[in-house]
PDB file of C-alpha atoms and ligand atoms in Angstrom:
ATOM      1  CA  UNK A   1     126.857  96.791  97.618  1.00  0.00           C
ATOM      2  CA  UNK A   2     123.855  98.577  98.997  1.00  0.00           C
ATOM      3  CA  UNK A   3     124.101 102.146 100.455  1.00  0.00           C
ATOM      4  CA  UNK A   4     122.917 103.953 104.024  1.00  0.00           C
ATOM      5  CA  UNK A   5     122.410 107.709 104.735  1.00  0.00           C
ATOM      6  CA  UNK A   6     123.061 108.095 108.398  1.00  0.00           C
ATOM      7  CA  UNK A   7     121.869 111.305 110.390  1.00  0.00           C
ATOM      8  CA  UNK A   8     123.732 112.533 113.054  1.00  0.00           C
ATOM      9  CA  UNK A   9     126.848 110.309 111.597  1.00  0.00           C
ATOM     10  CA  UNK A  10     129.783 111.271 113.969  1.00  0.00           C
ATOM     11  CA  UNK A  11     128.927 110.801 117.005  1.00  0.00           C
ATOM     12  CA  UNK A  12     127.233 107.815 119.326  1.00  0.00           C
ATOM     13  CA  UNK A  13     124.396 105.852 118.283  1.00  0.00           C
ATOM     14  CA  UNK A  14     124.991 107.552 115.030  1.00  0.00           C
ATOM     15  CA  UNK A  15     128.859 106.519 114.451  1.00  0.00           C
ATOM     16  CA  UNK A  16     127.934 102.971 116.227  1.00  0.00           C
ATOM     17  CA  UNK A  17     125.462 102.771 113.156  1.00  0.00           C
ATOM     18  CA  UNK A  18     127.902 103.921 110.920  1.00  0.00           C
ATOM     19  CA  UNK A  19     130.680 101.545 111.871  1.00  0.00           C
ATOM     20  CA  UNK A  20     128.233  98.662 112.029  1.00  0.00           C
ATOM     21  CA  UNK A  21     127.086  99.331 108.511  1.00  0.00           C
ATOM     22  CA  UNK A  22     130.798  99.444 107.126  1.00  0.00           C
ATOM     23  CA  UNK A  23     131.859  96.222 108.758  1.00  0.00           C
ATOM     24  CA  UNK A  24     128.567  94.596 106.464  1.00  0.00           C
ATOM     25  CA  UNK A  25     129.931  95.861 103.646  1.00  0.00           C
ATOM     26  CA  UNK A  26     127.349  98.990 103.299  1.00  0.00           C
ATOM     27  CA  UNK A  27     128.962 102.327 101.454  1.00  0.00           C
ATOM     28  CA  UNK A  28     127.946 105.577 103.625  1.00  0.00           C
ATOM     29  CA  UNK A  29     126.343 108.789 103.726  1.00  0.00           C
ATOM     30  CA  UNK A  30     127.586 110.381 106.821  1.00  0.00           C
ATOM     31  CA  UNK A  31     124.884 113.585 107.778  1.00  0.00           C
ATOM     32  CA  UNK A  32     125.812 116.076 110.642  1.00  0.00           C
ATOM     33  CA  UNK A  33     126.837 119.654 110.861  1.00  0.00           C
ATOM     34  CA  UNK A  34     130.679 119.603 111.822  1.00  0.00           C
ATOM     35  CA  UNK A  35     132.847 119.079 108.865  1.00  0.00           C
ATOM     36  CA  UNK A  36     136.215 118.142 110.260  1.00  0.00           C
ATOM     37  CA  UNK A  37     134.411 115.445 112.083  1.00  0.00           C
ATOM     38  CA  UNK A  38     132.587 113.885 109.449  1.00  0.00           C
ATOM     39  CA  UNK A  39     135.593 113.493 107.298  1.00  0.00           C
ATOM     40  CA  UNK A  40     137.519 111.944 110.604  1.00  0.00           C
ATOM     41  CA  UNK A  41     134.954 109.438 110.585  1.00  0.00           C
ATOM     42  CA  UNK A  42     134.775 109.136 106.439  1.00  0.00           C
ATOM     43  CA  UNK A  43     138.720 108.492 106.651  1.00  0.00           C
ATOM     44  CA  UNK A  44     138.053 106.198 109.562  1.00  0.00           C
ATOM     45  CA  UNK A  45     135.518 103.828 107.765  1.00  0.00           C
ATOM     46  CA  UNK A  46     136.985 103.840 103.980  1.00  0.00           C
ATOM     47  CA  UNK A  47     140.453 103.281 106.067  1.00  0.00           C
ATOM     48  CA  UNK A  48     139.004 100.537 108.371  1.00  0.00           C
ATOM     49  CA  UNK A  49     136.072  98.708 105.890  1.00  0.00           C
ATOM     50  CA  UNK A  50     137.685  99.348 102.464  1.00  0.00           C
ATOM     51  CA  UNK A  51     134.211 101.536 102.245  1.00  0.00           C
ATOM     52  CA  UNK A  52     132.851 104.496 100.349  1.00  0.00           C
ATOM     53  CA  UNK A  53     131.920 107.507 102.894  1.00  0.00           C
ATOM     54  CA  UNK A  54     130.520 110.141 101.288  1.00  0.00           C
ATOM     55  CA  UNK A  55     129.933 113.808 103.222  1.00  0.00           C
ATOM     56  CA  UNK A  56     127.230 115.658 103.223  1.00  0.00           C
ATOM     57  CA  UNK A  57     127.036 118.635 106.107  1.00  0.00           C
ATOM     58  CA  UNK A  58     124.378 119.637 107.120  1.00  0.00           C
ATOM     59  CA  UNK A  59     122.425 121.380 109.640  1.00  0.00           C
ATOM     60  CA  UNK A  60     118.992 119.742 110.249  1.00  0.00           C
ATOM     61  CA  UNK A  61     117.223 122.502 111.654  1.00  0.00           C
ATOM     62  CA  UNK A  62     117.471 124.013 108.721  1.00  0.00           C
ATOM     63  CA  UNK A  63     115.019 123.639 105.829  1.00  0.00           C
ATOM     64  CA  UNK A  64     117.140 124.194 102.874  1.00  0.00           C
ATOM     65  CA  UNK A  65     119.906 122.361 104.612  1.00  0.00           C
ATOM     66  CA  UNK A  66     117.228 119.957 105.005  1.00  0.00           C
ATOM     67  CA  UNK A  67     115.710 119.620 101.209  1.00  0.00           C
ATOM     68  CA  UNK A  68     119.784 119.338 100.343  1.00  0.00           C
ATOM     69  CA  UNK A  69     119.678 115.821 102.223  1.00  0.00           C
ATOM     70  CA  UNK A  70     116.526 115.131 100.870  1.00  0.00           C
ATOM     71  CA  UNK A  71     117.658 115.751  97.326  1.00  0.00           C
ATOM     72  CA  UNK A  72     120.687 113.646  97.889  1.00  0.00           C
ATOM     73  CA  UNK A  73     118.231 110.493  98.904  1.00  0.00           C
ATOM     74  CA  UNK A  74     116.169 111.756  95.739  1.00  0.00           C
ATOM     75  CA  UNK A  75     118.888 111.111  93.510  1.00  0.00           C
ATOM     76  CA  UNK A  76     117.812 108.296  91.142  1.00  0.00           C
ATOM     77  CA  UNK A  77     121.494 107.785  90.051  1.00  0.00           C
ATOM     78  CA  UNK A  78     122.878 106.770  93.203  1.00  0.00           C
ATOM     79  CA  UNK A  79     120.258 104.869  95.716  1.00  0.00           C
ATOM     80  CA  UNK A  80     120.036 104.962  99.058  1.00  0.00           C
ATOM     81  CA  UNK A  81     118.319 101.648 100.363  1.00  0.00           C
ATOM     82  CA  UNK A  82     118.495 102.373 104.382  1.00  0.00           C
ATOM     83  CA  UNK A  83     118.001 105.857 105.879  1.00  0.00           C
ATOM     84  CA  UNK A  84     119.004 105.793 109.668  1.00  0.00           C
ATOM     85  CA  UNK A  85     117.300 109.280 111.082  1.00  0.00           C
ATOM     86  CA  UNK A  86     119.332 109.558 114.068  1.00  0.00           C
ATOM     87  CA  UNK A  87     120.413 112.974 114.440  1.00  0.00           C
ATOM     88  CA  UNK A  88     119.372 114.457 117.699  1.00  0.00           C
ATOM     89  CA  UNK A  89     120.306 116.417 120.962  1.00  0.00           C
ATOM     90  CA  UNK A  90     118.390 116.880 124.070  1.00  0.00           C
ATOM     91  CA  UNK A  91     117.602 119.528 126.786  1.00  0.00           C
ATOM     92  CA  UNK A  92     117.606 119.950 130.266  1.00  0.00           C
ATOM     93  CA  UNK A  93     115.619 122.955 130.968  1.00  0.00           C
ATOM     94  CA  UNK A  94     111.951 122.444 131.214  1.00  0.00           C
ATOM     95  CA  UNK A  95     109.301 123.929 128.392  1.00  0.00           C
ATOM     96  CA  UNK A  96     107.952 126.700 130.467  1.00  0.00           C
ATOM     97  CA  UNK A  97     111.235 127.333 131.910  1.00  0.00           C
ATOM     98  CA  UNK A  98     112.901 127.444 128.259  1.00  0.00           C
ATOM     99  CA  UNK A  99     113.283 129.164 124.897  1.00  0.00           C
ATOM    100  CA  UNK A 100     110.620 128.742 122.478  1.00  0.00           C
ATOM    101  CA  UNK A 101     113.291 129.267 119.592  1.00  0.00           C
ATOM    102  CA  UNK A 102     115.259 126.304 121.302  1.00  0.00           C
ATOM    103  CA  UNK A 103     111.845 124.182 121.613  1.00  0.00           C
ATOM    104  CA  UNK A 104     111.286 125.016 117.684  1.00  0.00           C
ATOM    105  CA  UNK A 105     114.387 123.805 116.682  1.00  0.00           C
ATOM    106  CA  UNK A 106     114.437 120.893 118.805  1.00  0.00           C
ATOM    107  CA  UNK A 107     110.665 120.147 116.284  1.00  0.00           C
ATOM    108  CA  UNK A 108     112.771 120.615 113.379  1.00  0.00           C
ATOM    109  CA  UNK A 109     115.556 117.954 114.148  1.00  0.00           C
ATOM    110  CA  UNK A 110     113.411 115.568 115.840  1.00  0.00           C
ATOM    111  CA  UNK A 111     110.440 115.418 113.384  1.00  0.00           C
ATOM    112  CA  UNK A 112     110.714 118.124 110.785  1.00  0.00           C
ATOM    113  CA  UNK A 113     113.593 116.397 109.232  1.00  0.00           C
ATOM    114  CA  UNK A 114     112.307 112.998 109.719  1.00  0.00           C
ATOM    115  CA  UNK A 115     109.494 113.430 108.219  1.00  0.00           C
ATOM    116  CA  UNK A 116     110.851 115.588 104.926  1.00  0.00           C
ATOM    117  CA  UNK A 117     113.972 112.498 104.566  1.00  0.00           C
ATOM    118  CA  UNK A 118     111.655 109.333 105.571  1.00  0.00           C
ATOM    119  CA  UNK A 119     109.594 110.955 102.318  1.00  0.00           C
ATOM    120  CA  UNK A 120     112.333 111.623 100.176  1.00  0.00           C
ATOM    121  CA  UNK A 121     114.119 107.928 101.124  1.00  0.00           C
ATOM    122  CA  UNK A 122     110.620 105.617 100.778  1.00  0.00           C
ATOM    123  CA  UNK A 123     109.164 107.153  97.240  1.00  0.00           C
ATOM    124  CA  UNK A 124     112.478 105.917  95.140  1.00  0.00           C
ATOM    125  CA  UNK A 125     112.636 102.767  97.885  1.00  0.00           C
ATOM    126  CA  UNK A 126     109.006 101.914  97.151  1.00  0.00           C
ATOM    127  CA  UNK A 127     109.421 102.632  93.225  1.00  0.00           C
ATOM    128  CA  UNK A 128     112.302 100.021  93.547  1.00  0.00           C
ATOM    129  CA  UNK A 129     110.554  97.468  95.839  1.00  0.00           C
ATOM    130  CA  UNK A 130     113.164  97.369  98.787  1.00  0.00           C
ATOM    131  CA  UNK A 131     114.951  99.451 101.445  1.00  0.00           C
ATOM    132  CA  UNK A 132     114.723 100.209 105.081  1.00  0.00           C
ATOM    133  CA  UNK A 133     114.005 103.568 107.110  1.00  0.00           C
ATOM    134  CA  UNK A 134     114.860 103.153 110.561  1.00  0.00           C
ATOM    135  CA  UNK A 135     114.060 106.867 113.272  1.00  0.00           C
ATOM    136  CA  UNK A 136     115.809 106.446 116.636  1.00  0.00           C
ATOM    137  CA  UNK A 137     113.307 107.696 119.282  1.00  0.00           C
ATOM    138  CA  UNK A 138     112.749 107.350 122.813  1.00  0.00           C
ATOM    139  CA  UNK A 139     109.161 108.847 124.292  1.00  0.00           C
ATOM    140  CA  UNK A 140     106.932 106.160 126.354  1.00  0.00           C
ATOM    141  CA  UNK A 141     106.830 108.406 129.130  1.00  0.00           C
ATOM    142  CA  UNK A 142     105.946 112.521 129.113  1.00  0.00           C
ATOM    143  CA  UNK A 143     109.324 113.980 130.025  1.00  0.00           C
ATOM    144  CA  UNK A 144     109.946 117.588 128.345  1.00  0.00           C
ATOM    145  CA  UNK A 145     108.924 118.625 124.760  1.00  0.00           C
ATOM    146  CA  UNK A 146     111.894 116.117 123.961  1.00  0.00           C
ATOM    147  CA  UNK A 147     109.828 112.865 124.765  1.00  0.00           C
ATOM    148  CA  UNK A 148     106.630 114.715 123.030  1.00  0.00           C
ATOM    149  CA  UNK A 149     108.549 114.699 120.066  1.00  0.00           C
ATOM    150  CA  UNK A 150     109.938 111.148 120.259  1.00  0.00           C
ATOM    151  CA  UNK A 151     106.661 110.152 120.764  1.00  0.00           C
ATOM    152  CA  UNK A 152     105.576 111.500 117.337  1.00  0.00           C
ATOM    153  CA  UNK A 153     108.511 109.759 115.819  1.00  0.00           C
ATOM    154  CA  UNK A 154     107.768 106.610 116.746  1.00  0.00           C
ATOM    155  CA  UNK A 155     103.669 107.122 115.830  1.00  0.00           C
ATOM    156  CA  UNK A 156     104.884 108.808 112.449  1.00  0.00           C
ATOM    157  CA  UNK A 157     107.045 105.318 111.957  1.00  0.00           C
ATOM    158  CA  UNK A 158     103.745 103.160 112.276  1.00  0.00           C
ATOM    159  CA  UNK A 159     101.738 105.163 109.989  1.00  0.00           C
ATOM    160  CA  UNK A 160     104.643 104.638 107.515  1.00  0.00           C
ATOM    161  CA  UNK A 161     105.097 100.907 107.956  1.00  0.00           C
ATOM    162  CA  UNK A 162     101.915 101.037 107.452  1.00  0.00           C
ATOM    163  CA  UNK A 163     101.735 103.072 104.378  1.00  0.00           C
ATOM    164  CA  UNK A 164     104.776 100.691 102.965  1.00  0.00           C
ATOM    165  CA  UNK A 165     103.434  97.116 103.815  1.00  0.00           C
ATOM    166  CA  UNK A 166     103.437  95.056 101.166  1.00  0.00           C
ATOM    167  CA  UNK A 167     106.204  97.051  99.018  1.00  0.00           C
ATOM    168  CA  UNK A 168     109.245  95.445 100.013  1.00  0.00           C
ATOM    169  CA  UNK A 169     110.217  98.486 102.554  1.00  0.00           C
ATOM    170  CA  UNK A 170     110.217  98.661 105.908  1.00  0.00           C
ATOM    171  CA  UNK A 171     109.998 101.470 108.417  1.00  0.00           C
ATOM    172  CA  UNK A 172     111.223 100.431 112.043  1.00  0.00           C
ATOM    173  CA  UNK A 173     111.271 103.354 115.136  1.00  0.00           C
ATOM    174  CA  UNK A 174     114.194 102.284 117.418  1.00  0.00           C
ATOM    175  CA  UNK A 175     113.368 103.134 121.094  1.00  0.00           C
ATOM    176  CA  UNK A 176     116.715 103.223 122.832  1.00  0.00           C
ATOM    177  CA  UNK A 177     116.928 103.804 126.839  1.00  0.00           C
ATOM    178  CA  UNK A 178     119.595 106.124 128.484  1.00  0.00           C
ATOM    179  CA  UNK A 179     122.769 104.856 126.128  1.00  0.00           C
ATOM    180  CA  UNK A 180     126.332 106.096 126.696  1.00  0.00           C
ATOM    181  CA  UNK A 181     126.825 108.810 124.203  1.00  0.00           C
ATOM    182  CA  UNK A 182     127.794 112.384 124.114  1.00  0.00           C
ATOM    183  CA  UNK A 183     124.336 114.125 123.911  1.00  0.00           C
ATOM    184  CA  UNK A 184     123.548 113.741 127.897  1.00  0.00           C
ATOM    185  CA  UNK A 185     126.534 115.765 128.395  1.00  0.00           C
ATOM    186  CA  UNK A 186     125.721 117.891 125.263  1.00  0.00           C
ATOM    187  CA  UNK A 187     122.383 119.154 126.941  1.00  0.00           C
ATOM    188  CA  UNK A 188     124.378 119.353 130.745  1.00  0.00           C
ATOM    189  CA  UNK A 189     121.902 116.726 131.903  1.00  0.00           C
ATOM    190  CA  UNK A 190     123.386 115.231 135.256  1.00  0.00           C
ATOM    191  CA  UNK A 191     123.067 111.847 134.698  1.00  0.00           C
ATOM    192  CA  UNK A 192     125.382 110.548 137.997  1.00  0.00           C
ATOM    193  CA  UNK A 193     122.160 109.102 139.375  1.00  0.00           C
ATOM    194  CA  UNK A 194     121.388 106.424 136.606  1.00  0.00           C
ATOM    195  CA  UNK A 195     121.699 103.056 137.908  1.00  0.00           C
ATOM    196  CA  UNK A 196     123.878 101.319 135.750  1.00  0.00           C
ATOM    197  CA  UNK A 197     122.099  98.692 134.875  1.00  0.00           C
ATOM    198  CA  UNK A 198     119.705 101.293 132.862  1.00  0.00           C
ATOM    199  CA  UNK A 199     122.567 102.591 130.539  1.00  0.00           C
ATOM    200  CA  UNK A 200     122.964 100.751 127.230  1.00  0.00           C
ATOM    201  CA  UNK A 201     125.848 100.839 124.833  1.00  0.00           C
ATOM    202  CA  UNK A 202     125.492 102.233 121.108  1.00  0.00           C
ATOM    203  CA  UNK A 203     127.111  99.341 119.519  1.00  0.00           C
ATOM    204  CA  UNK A 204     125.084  96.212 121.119  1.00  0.00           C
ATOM    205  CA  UNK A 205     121.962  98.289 120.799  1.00  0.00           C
ATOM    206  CA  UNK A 206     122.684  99.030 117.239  1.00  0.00           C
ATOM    207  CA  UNK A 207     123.593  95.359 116.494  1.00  0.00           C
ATOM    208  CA  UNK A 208     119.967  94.526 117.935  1.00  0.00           C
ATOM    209  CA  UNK A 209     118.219  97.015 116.012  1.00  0.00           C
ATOM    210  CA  UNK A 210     119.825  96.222 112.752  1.00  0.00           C
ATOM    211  CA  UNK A 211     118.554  92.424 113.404  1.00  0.00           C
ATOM    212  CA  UNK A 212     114.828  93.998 114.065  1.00  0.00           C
ATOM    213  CA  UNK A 213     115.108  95.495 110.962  1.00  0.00           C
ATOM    214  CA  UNK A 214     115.988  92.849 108.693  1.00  0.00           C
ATOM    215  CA  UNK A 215     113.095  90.694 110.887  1.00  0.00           C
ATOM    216  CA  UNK A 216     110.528  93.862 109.578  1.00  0.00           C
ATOM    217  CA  UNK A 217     110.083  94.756 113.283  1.00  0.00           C
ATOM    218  CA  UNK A 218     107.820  98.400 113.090  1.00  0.00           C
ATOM    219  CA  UNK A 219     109.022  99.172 117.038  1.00  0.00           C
ATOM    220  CA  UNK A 220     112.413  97.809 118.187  1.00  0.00           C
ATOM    221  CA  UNK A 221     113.306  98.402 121.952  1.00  0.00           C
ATOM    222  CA  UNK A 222     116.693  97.385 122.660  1.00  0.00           C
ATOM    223  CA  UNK A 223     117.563  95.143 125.818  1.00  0.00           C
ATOM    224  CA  UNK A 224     115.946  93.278 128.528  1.00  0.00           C
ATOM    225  CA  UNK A 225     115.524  95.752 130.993  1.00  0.00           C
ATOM    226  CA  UNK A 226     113.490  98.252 128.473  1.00  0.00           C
ATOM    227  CA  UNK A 227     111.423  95.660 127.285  1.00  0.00           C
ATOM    228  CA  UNK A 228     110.037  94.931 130.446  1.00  0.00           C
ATOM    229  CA  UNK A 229     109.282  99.073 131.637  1.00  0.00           C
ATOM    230  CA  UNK A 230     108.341  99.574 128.005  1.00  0.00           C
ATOM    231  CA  UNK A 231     105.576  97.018 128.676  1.00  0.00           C
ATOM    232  CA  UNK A 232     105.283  98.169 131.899  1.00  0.00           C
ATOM    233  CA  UNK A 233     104.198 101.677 130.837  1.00  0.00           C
ATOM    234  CA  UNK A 234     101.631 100.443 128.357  1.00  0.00           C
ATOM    235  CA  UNK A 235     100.149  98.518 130.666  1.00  0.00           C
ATOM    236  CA  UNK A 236      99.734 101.024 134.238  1.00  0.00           C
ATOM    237  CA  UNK A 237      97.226 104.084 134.644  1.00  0.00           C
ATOM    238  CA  UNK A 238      98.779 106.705 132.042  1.00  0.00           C
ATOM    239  CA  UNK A 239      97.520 108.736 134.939  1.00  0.00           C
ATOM    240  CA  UNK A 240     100.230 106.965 137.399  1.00  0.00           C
ATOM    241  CA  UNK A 241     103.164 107.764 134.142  1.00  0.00           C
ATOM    242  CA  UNK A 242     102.369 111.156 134.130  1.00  0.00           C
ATOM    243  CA  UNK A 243     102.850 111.558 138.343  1.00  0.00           C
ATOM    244  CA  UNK A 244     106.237 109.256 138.122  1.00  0.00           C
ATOM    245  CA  UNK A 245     107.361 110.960 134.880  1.00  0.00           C
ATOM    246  CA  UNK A 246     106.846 114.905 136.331  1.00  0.00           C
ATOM    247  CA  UNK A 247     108.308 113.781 139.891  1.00  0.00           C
ATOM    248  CA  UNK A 248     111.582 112.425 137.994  1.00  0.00           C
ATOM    249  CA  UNK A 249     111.505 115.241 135.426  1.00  0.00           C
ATOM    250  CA  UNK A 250     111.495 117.901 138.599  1.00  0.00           C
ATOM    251  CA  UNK A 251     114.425 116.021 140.665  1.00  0.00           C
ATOM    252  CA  UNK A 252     116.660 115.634 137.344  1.00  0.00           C
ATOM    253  CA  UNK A 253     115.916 119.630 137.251  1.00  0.00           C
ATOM    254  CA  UNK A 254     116.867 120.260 140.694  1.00  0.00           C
ATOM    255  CA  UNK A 255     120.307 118.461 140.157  1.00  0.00           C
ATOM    256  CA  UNK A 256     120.469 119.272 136.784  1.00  0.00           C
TER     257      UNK A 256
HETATM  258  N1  LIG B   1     121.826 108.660 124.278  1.00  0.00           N
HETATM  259  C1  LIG B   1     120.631 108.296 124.716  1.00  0.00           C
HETATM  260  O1  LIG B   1     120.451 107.983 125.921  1.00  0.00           O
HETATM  261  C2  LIG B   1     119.453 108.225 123.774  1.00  0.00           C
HETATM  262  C3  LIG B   1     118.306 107.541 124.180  1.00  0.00           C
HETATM  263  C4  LIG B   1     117.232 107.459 123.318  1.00  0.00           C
HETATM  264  C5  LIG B   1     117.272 108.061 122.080  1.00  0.00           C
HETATM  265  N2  LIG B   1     118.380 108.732 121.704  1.00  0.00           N
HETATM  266  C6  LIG B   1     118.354 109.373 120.380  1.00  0.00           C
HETATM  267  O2  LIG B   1     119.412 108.832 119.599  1.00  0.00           O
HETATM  268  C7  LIG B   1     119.822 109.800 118.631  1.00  0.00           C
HETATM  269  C8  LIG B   1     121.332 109.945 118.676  1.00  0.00           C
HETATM  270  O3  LIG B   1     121.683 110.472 119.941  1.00  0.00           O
HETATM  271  P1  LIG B   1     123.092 110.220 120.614  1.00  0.00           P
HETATM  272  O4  LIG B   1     122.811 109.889 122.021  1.00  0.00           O
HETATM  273  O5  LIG B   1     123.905 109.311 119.787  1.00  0.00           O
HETATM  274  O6  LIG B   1     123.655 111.729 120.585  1.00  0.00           O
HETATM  275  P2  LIG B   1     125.119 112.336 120.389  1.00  0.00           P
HETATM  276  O7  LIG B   1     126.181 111.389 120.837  1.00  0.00           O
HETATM  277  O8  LIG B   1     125.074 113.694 121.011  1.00  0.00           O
HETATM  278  O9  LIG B   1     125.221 112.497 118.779  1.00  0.00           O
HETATM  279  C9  LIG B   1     124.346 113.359 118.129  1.00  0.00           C
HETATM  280  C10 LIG B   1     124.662 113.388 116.631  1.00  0.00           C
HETATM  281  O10 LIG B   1     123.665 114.192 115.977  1.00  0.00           O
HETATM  282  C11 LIG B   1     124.294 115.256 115.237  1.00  0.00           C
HETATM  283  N3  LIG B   1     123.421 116.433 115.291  1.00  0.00           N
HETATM  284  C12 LIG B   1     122.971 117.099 116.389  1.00  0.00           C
HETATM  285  N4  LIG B   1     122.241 118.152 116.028  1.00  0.00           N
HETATM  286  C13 LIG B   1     122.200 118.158 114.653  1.00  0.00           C
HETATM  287  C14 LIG B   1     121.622 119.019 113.680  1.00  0.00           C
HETATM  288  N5  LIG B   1     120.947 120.122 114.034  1.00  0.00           N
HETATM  289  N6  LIG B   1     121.791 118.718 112.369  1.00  0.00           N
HETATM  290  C15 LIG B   1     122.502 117.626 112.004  1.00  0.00           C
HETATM  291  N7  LIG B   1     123.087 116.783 112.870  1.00  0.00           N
HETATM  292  C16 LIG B   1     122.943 117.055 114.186  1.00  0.00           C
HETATM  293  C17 LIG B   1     125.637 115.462 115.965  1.00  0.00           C
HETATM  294  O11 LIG B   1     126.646 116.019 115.117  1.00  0.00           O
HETATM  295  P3  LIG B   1     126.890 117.620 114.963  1.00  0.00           P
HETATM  296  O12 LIG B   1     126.849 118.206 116.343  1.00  0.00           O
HETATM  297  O13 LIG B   1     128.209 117.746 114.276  1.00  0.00           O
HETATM  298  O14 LIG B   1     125.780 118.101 114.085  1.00  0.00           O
HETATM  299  C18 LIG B   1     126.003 114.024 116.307  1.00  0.00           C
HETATM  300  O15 LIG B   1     126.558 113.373 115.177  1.00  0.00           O
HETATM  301  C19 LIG B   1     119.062 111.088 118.957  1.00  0.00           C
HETATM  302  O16 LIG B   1     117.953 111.211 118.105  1.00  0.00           O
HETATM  303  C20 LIG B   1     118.617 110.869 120.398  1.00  0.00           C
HETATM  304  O17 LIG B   1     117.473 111.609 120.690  1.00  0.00           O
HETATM  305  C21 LIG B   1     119.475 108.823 122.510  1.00  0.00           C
END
């Protein structure tokens, strides 16, 4: 029975991971800051999978907090094959209109501690010749700081498929759209405007990714409808993205 570390563990995309993982038989490493919750969900998946679910809390904007998560996927006597860096949280002010101290920790959860645990997870991976990291990012348009920093996720995740081809480990970045989970709330982002044929839900989307990973996909962008604007936006005058992506931005604020 292999083992995952999941980031951001008890809640949405996350959990969906989590309980995904359990029903193929995976033991767990469930990674967020609120205690109680993490051992809900620990008693939920040993109860429900017949699963180990081990704790580890931790707060990922901070660095020893960090290198404690890091020394867990370290640990030579008990492997970690797939590292899901999912923790995450968004914000609705704008960065001008912000705190940098809120910006700066929003760096340190998005790609701080993605980059220090994708490190930690692919040198013992590599030295063993299998394993998966998977970073779930969203960031084809220029939204907020937030999308700046997805967008360095998912280039950080080609330069380390890259880096890994050929070893038996792959690195995948999975590019969600709008997904029902807590974090739009979380951030007090009004999201009553969303058509609903945008939102996606954590456990299909999850279900796709995991299949992306085990077919060595680098970028996996769940459903139809992303697909298509994800190709869109590659394709129209980044000039044209950036006028779109600051008028949306600036209504979501005004409602917001
Ligand atoms: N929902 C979407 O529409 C969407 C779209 C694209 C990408 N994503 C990305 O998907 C990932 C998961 O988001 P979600 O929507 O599932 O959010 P969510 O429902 O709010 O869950 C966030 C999880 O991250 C943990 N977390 C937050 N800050 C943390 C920190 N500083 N240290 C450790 N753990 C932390 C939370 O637990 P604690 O609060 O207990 O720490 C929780 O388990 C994020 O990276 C997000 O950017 C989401």
């Amino acid at each position: 029975m292999s083992t995952a570390l999941v980031t951001g563990a008890t809640a949405g995309i996350g959990l969906a991971f989590c309980r995904e993982l359990a029903e193929r038989g995976h033991d767990l490493v469930l990674v967020a800051r609120d205690r109680a919750r993490l051992e809900n969900v620990s008693d939920e998946l040993s109860a429900t999978y017949k699963v180990g679910a081990e704790i580890l809390a931790a707060d990922l904007s901070d660095r020893a907090q960090v290198q404690r998560v890091a020394d867990r996927l370290a640990d030579a006597t008990r492997p970690v094959d797939l590292l899901v860096n999912n923790a995450g949280f968004g914000m609705s002010h704008s960065f001008l209109g912000g705190d940098l101290a809120d910006e700066e920790r929003m760096l340190d959860v998005l790609c701080r501690a993605v980059l220090v645990l994708s490190r930690a997870a692919a040198l013992p991976m590599r030295a063993r010749g299998h394993g998966a990291v998977v970073s779930s990012v969203a960031g084809f348009a220029p939204m907020g700081t937030y999308a700046a920093a997805k967008a360095w996720c998912t280039a950080f995740t080609e330069v380390l498929a890259a880096e890994l081809v050929g070893s038996g480990v792959t690195a995948t970045a999975l590019c969600p759209g709008f997904t029902h989970t807590e974090l739009h709330a979380r951030a007090d982002l009004d999201m009553s405007r969303l058509p609903d044929f945008l939102w996606l839900e954590a456990d299909r989307l999850v279900r796709d990714c995991l299949d992306d990973v085990s077919a060595g996909k680098v970028v996996s962008v769940p459903g139809a409808q992303y697909k298509l604007l994800v190709a869109a936006l590659q394709v129209l005058p980044r000039g044209l993205v950036r006028r779109a992506s600051g008028t949306v931005a600036s209504v979501r604020r005004r409602h917001g």
